[in-house]
Coordinates of C-alpha atoms and ligand atoms in Angstrom, one line a residue:
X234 CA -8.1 13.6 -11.9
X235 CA -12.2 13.3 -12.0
X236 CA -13.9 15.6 -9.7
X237 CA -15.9 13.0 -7.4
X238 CA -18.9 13.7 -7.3
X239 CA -20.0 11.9 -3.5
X240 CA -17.1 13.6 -1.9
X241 CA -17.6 12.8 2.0
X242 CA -17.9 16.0 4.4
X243 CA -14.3 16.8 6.0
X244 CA -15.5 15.0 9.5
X245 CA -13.6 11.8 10.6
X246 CA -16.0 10.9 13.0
X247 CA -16.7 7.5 13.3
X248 CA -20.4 6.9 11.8
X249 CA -22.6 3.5 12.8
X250 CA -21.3 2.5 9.2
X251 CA -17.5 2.7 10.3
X252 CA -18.2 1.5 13.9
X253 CA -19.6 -1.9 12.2
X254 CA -17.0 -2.0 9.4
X255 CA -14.3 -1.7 12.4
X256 CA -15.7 -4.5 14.7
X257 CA -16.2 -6.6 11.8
X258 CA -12.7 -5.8 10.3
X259 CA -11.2 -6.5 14.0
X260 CA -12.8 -9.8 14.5
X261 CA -12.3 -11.3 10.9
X262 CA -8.0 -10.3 11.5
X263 CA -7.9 -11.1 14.6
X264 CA -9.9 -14.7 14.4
X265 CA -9.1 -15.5 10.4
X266 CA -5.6 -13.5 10.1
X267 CA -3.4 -13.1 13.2
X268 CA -3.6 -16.8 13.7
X269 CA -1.9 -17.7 10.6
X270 CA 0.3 -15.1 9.6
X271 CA 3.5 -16.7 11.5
X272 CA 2.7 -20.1 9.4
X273 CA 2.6 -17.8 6.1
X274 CA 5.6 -15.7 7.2
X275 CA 8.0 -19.0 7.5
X276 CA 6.5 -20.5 4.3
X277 CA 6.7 -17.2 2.4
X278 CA 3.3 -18.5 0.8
X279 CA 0.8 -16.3 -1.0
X280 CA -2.4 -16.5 1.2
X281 CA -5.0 -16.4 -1.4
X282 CA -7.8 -18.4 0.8
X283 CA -7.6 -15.3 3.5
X284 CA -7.3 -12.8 0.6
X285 CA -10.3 -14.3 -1.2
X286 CA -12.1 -13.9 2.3
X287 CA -11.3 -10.1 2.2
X288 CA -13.0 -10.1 -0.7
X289 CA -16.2 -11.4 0.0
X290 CA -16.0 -8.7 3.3
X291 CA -15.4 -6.2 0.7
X292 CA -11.9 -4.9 1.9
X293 CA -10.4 -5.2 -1.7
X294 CA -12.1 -2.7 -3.1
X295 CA -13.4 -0.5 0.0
X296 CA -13.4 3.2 -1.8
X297 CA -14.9 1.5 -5.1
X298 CA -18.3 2.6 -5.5
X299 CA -21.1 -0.8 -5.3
X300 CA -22.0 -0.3 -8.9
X301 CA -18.7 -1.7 -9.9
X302 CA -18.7 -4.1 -7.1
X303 CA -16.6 -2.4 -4.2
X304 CA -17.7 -1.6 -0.8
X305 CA -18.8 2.0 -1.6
X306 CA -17.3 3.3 1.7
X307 CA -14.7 6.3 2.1
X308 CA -10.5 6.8 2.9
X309 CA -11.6 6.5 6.7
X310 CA -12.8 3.1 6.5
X311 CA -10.0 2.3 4.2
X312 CA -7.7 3.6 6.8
X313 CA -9.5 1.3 10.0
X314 CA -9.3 -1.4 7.4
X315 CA -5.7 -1.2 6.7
X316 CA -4.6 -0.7 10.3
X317 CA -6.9 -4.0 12.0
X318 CA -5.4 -5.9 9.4
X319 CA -1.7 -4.7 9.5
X320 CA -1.8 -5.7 13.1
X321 CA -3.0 -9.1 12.6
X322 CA -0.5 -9.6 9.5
X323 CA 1.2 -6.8 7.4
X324 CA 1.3 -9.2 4.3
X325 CA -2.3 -8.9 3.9
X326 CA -2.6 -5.6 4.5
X327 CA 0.0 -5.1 1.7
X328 CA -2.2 -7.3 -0.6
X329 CA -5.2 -5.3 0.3
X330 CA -3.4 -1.9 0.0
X331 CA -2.2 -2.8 -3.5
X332 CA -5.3 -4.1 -4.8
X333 CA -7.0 -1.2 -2.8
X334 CA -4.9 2.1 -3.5
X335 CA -2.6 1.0 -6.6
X336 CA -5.0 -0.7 -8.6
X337 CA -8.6 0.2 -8.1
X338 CA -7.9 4.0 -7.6
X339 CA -6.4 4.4 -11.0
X340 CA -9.3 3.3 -12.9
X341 CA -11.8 5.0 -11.1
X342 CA -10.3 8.2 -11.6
X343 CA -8.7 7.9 -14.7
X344 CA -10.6 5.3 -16.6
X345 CA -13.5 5.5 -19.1
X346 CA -16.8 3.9 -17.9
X347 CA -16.4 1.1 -20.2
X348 CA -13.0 0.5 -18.7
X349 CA -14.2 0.5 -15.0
X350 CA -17.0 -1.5 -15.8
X351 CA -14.4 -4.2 -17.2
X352 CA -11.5 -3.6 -15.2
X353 CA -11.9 -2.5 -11.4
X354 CA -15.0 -5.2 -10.7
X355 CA -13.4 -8.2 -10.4
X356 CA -10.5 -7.0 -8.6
X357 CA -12.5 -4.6 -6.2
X358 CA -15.0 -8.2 -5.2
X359 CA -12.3 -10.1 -4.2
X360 CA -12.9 -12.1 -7.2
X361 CA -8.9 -11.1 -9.1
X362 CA -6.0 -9.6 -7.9
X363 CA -5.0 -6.6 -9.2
X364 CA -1.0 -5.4 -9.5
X365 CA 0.4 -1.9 -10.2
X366 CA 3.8 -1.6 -12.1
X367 CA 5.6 1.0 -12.2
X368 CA 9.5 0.1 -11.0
X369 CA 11.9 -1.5 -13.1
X370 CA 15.6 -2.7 -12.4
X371 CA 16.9 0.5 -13.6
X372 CA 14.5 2.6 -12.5
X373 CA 13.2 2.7 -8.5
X374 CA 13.2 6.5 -7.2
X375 CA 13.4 8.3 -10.6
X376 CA 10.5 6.2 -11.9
X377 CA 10.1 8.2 -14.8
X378 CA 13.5 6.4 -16.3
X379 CA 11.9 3.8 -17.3
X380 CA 13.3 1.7 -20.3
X381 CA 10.5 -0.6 -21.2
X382 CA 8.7 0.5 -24.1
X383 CA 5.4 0.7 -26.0
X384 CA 5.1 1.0 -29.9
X385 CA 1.8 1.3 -31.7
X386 CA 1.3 -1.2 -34.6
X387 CA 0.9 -0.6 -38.2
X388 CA -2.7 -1.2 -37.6
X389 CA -3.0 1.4 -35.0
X390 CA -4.8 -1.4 -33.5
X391 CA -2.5 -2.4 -30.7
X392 CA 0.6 -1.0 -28.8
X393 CA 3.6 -3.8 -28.9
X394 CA 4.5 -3.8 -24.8
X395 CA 8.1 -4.8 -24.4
X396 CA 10.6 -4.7 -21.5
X397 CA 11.1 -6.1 -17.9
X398 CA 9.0 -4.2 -14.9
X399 CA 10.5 -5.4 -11.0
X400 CA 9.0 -5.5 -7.6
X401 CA 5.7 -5.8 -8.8
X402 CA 3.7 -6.8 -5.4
X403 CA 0.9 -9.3 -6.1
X404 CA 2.6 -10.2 -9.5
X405 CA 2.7 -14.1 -9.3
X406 CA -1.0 -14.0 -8.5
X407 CA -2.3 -10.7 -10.3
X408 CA -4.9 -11.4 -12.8
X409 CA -4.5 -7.5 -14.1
X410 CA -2.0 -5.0 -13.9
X411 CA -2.0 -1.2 -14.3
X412 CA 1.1 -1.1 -15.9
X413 CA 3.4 2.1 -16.8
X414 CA 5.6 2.1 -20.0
X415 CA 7.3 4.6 -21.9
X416 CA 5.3 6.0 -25.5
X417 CA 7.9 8.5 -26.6
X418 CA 11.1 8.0 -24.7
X419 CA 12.2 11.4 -25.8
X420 CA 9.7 13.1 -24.1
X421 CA 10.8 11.7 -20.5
X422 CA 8.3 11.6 -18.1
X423 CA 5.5 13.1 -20.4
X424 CA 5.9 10.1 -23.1
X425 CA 4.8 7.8 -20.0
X426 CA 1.2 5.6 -20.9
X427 CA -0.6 3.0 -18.6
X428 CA -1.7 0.4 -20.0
X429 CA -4.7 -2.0 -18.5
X430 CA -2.8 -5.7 -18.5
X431 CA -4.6 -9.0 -18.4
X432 CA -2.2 -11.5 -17.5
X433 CA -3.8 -14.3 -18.9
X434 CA -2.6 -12.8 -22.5
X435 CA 0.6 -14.2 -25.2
X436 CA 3.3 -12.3 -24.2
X437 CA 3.3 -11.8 -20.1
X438 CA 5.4 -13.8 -17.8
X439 CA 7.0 -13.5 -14.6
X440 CA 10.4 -14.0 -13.7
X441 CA 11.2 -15.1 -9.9
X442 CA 9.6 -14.7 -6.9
X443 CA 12.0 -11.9 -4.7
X444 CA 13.2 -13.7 -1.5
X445 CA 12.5 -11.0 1.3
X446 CA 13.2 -9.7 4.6
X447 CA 9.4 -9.4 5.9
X448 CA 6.0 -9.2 4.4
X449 CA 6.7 -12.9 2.9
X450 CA 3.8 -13.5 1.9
X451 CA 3.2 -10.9 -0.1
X452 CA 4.5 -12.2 -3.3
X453 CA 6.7 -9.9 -5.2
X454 CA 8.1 -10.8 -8.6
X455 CA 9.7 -9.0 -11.6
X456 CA 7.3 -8.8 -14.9
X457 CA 8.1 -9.8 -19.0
X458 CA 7.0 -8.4 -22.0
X459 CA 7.5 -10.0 -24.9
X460 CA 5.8 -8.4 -27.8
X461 CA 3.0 -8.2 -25.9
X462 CA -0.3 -7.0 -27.8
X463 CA -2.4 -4.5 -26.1
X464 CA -5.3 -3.4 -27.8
X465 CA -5.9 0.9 -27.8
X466 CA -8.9 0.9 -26.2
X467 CA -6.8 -0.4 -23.1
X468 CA -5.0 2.8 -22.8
X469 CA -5.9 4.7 -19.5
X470 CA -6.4 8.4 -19.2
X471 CA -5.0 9.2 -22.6
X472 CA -1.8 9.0 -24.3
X473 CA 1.1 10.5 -22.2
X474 CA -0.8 11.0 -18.9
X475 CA 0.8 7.9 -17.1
X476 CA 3.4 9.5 -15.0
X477 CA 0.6 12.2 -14.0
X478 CA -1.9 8.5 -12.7
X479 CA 1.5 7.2 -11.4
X480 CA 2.0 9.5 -8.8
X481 CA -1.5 10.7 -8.5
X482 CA -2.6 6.8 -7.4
X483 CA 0.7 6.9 -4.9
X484 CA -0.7 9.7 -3.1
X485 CA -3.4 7.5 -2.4
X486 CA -1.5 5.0 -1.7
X487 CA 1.3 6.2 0.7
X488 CA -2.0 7.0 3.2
X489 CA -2.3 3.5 2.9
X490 CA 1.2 2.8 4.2
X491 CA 1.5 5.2 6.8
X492 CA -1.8 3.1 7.9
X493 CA -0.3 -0.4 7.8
X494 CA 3.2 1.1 9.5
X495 CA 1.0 2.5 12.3
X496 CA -1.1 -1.1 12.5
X497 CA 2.1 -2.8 13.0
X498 CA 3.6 -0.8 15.5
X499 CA 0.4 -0.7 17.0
X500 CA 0.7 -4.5 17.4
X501 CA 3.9 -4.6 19.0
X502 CA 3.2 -1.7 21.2
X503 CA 0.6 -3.6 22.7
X504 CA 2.1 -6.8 23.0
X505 CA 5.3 -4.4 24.7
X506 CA 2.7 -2.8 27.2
X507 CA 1.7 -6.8 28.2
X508 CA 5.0 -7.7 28.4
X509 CA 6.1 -4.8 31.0
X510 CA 3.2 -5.7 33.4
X511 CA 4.0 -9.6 33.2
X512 CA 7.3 -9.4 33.1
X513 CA 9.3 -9.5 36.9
X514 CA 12.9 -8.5 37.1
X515 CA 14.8 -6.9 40.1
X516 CA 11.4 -8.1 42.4
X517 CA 9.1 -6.4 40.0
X518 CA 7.4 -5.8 36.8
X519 CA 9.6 -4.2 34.3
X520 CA 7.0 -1.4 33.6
X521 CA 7.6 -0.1 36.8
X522 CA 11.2 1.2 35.6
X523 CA 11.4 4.6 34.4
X524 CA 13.7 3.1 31.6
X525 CA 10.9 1.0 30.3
X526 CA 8.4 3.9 31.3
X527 CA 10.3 6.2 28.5
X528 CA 10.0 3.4 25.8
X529 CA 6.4 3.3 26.9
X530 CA 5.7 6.9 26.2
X531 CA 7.9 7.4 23.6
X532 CA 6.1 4.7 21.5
X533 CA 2.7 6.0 22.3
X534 CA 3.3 9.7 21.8
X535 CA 4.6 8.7 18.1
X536 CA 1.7 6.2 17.2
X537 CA -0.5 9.5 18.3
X538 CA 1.4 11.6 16.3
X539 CA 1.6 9.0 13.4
X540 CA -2.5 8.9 13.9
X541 CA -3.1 12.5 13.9
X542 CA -1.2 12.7 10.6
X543 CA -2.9 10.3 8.4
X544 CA -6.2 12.0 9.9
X545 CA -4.9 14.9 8.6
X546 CA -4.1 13.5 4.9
X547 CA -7.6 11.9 5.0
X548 CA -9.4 15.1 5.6
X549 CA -6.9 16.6 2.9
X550 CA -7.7 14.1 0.1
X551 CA -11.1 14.3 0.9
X552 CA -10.8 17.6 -0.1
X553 CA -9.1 17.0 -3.2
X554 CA -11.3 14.7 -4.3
X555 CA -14.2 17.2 -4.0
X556 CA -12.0 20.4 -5.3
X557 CA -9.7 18.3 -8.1
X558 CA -6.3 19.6 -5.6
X559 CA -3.8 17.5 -4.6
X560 CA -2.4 16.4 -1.0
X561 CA 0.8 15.3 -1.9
X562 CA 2.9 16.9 1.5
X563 CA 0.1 15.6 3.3
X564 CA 0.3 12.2 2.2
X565 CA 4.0 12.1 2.6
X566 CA 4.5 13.2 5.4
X567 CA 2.2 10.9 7.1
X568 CA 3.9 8.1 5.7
X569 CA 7.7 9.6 6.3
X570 CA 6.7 10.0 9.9
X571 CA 4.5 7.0 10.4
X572 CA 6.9 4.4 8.5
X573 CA 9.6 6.1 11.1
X574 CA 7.6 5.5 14.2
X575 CA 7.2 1.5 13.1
X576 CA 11.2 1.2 13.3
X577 CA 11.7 2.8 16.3
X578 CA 8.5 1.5 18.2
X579 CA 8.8 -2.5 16.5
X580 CA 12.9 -2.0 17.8
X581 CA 12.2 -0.5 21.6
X582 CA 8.9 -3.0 21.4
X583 CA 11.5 -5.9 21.0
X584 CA 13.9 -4.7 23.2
X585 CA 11.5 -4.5 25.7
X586 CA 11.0 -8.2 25.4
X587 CA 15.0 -8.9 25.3
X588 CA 15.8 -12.3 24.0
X589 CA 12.3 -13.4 23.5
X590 CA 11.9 -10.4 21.5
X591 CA 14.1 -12.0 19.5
X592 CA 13.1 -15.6 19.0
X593 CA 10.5 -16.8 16.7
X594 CA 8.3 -17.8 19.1
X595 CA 6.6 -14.4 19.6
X596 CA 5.5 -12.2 16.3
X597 CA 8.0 -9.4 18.0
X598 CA 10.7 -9.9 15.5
X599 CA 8.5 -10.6 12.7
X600 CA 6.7 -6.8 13.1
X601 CA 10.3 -5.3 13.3
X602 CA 10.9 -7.4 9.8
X603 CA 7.5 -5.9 8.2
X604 CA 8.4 -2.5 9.2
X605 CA 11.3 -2.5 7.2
X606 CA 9.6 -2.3 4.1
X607 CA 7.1 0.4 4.9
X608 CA 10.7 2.9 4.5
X609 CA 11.4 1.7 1.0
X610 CA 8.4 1.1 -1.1
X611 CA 5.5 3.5 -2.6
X612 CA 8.6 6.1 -2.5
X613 CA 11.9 5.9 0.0
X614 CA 11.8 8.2 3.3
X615 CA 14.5 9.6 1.2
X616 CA 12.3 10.4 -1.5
X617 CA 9.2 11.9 1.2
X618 CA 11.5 14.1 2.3
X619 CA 12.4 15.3 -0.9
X620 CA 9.3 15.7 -2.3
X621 CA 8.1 17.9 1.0
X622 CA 10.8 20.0 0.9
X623 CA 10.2 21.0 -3.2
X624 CA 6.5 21.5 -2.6
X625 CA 7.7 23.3 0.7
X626 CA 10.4 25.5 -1.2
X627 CA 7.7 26.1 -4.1
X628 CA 10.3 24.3 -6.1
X629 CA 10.5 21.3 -8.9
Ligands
LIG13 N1 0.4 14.2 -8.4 C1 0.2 14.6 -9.7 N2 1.2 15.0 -10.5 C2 2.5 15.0 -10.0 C3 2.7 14.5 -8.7 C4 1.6 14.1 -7.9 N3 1.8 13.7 -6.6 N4 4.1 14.6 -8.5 C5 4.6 15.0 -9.6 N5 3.6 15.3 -10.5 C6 3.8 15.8 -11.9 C7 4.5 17.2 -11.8 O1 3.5 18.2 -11.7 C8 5.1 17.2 -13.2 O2 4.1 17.5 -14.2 P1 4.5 18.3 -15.6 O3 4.8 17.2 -16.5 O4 3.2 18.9 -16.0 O5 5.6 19.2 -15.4 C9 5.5 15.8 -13.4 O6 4.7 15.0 -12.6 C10 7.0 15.5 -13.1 O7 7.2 15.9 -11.7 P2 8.7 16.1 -11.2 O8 9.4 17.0 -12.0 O9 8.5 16.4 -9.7 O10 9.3 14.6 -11.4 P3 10.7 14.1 -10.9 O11 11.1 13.0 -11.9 O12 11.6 15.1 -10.5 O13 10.4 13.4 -9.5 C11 9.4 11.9 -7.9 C12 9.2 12.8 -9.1 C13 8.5 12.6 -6.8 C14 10.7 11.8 -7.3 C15 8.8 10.6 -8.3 O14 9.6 10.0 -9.3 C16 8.6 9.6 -7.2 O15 7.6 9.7 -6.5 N6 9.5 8.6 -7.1 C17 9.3 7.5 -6.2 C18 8.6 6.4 -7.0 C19 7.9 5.4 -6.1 O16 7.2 5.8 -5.1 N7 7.9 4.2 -6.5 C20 7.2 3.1 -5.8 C21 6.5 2.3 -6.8 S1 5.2 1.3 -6.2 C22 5.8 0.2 -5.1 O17 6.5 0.6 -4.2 C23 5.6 -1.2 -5.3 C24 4.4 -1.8 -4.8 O18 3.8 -2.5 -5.5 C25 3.9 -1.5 -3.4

């Protein structure tokens, strides 16, 4: 990975730049967002009028530098970002992260200037969406099984792209996709290239839109190539290097989920604190039983802890930018235990409400539907723990 050169200093204060970026971030959700996202949710639409709007704020491409049109900001404000808008909708703040983490991230780290000049602009302006693909139907947790594959042409010209990527978030809107494919299947994860995808090209196509649980309107689709022609120079990071970007861009972007797990249970905390003062039951508001009173505290004390890890990783990746080291258990465990605290704190939150908690008529149910999701993708809780025990153990 490319040494950056701007590497912030390790301080997570909150400078006048974050403090406007916040109350900006806050309002637009909250006034744009929040009002919506049950309408989206039902439909299962793609939101692209509120994405677009993120774009012209700057939130789709908040840690690309301005010269090739992102916000120039750091992982802090990335982090604020993803929270504010995870509590207004956590389909956004998937879109966002994607486009934010997966996408942009790659390039700028791996990609030659030509190629971020090209590629990460109109995706980190709001302008494209960007995708990142590296799952396919056989291949989720041991992602470097892949069976699609690449073959360079007689011409040496182009690589022939064929094969059949899944769960590909953003796909039925994504303009370009990062997209991982196996070079030389017989050297397993080390025969692994990405590729720079424009969608608009012969040979893409996208097969159904996944029904889901939550995050509806995030669309997810599997991906087709069909002698697809990508030209060399579309290579990123070299020949071989991909499964090296791959996870090095989910290290990135599990901060990023950790973040949008702790913005939705921070969402249905609140609304679970409102509740317990409003709500009467035996003569008096439900907060005042210690039974409620534990859910309470319980809750907070794990959005606190959840908060103090992604700090953590933030400060750690910082430092990693600036050094060229990794933060791998950092960033896993802050989205093991932060993906954990949404499921228990969007369950008591709804139990707290009882039946409403249950009906559509408050978002309760639909946080405890988005949470879901933050266990499985960029890695299972499964896989987290496994990868923080080998880095623990000092083994592979
Ligand atoms: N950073 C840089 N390099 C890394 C790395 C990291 N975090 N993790 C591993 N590597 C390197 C290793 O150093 C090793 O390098 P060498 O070739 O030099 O030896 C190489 O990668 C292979 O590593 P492992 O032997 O550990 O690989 P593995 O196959 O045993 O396991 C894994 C790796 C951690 C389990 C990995 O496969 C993994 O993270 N799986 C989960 C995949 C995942 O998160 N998928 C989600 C896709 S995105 C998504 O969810 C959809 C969306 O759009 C939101």
């Amino acid at each position: 990975m490319a040494v950056r050169e701007d590497a912030r200093p390790l301080n997570l204060a909150l400078t006048e730049e974050h403090e406007m970026m916040l109350t900006a971030v806050r309002d637009f959700a909250q006034r744009e967002i929040a009002p919506v996202a049950a309408e989206y949710d039902e439909s299962g639409e793609f939101p692209l009028e509120t994405v677009r709007m993120m774009g012209e704020m700057g939130l789709m491409g908040i840690e690309v530098p301005e010269k090739y049109g992102g916000a120039g900001m750091d992982t802090l404000a990335h982090v604020l970002t993803m929270i504010e808008i995870a509590k207004a909708d956590a389909s956004h703040s998937t879109i966002l992260s994607v486009n934010n983490s997966l996408y942009c991230n790659g390039i700028l780290w791996f990609g030659t200037e030509a190629q971020k000049r090209e590629w990460i602009s109109p995706v980190a302006s709001g302008e494209e969406v960007g995708a990142y693909s590296l799952t396919e139907p056989m291949s989720g947790s041991d992602a470097g099984n892949m069976a699609s594959r690449a073959v360079l042409n007689g011409a040496g010209s182009h690589y022939v792209i064929n094969g059949r990527k899944s769960w590909v978030t953003s796909a039925p809107f994504a303009d370009r996709i990062v997209l991982f494919t196996m070079t030389a299947a017989e050297e397993k994860h080390r025969g692994i290239t990405c590729f720079l995808i424009d969608t608009s090209q012969p040979g893409f196509s996208r097969g159904k839109t996944e029904p889901k649980l939550g995050i509806r309107a995030s669309a997810t689709s599997e991906i087709i190539f069909d002698n697809y022609l990508c030209p060399v120079d579309n290579v990123l990071g070299g020949v071989g290097q991909g499964f090296k970007i791959a996870m090095t861009v989910l290290d990135a972007g599990r901060i990023g989920i950790a973040a949008q797990a702790l913005g939705i249970a921070e969402a249905a905390y609140e609304a679970a604190l409102v509740y317990a003062r409003e709500r009467e039951a035996f003569g008096a508001p439900i907060g005042s039983y210690q039974m409620i009173q534990q859910k309470i505290a319980d809750m907070k004390t794990r959005i606190e802890a959840g908060r103090a890890l992604i700090y953590q990783t933030i400060i750690a990746k910082e430092r990693a930018l600036a050094t060229g080291g990794r933060y791998t258990t950092e960033a896993s465990m802050a989205k093991l235990f932060c993906s954990e605290a949404a499921a228990y704190v969007t369950d008591e939150a709804l139990q707290i409400h009882g039946g409403m908690g249950y009906s559509k008529e408050m978002p309760l149910e639909r946080y405890y539907r988005d949470a879901r999701i933050t266990r499985i993708y960029e890695g299972t809780s499964e896989i987290q723990r496994m990868v923080i025990a080998r880095n623990e153990l000092g083994l592979r």
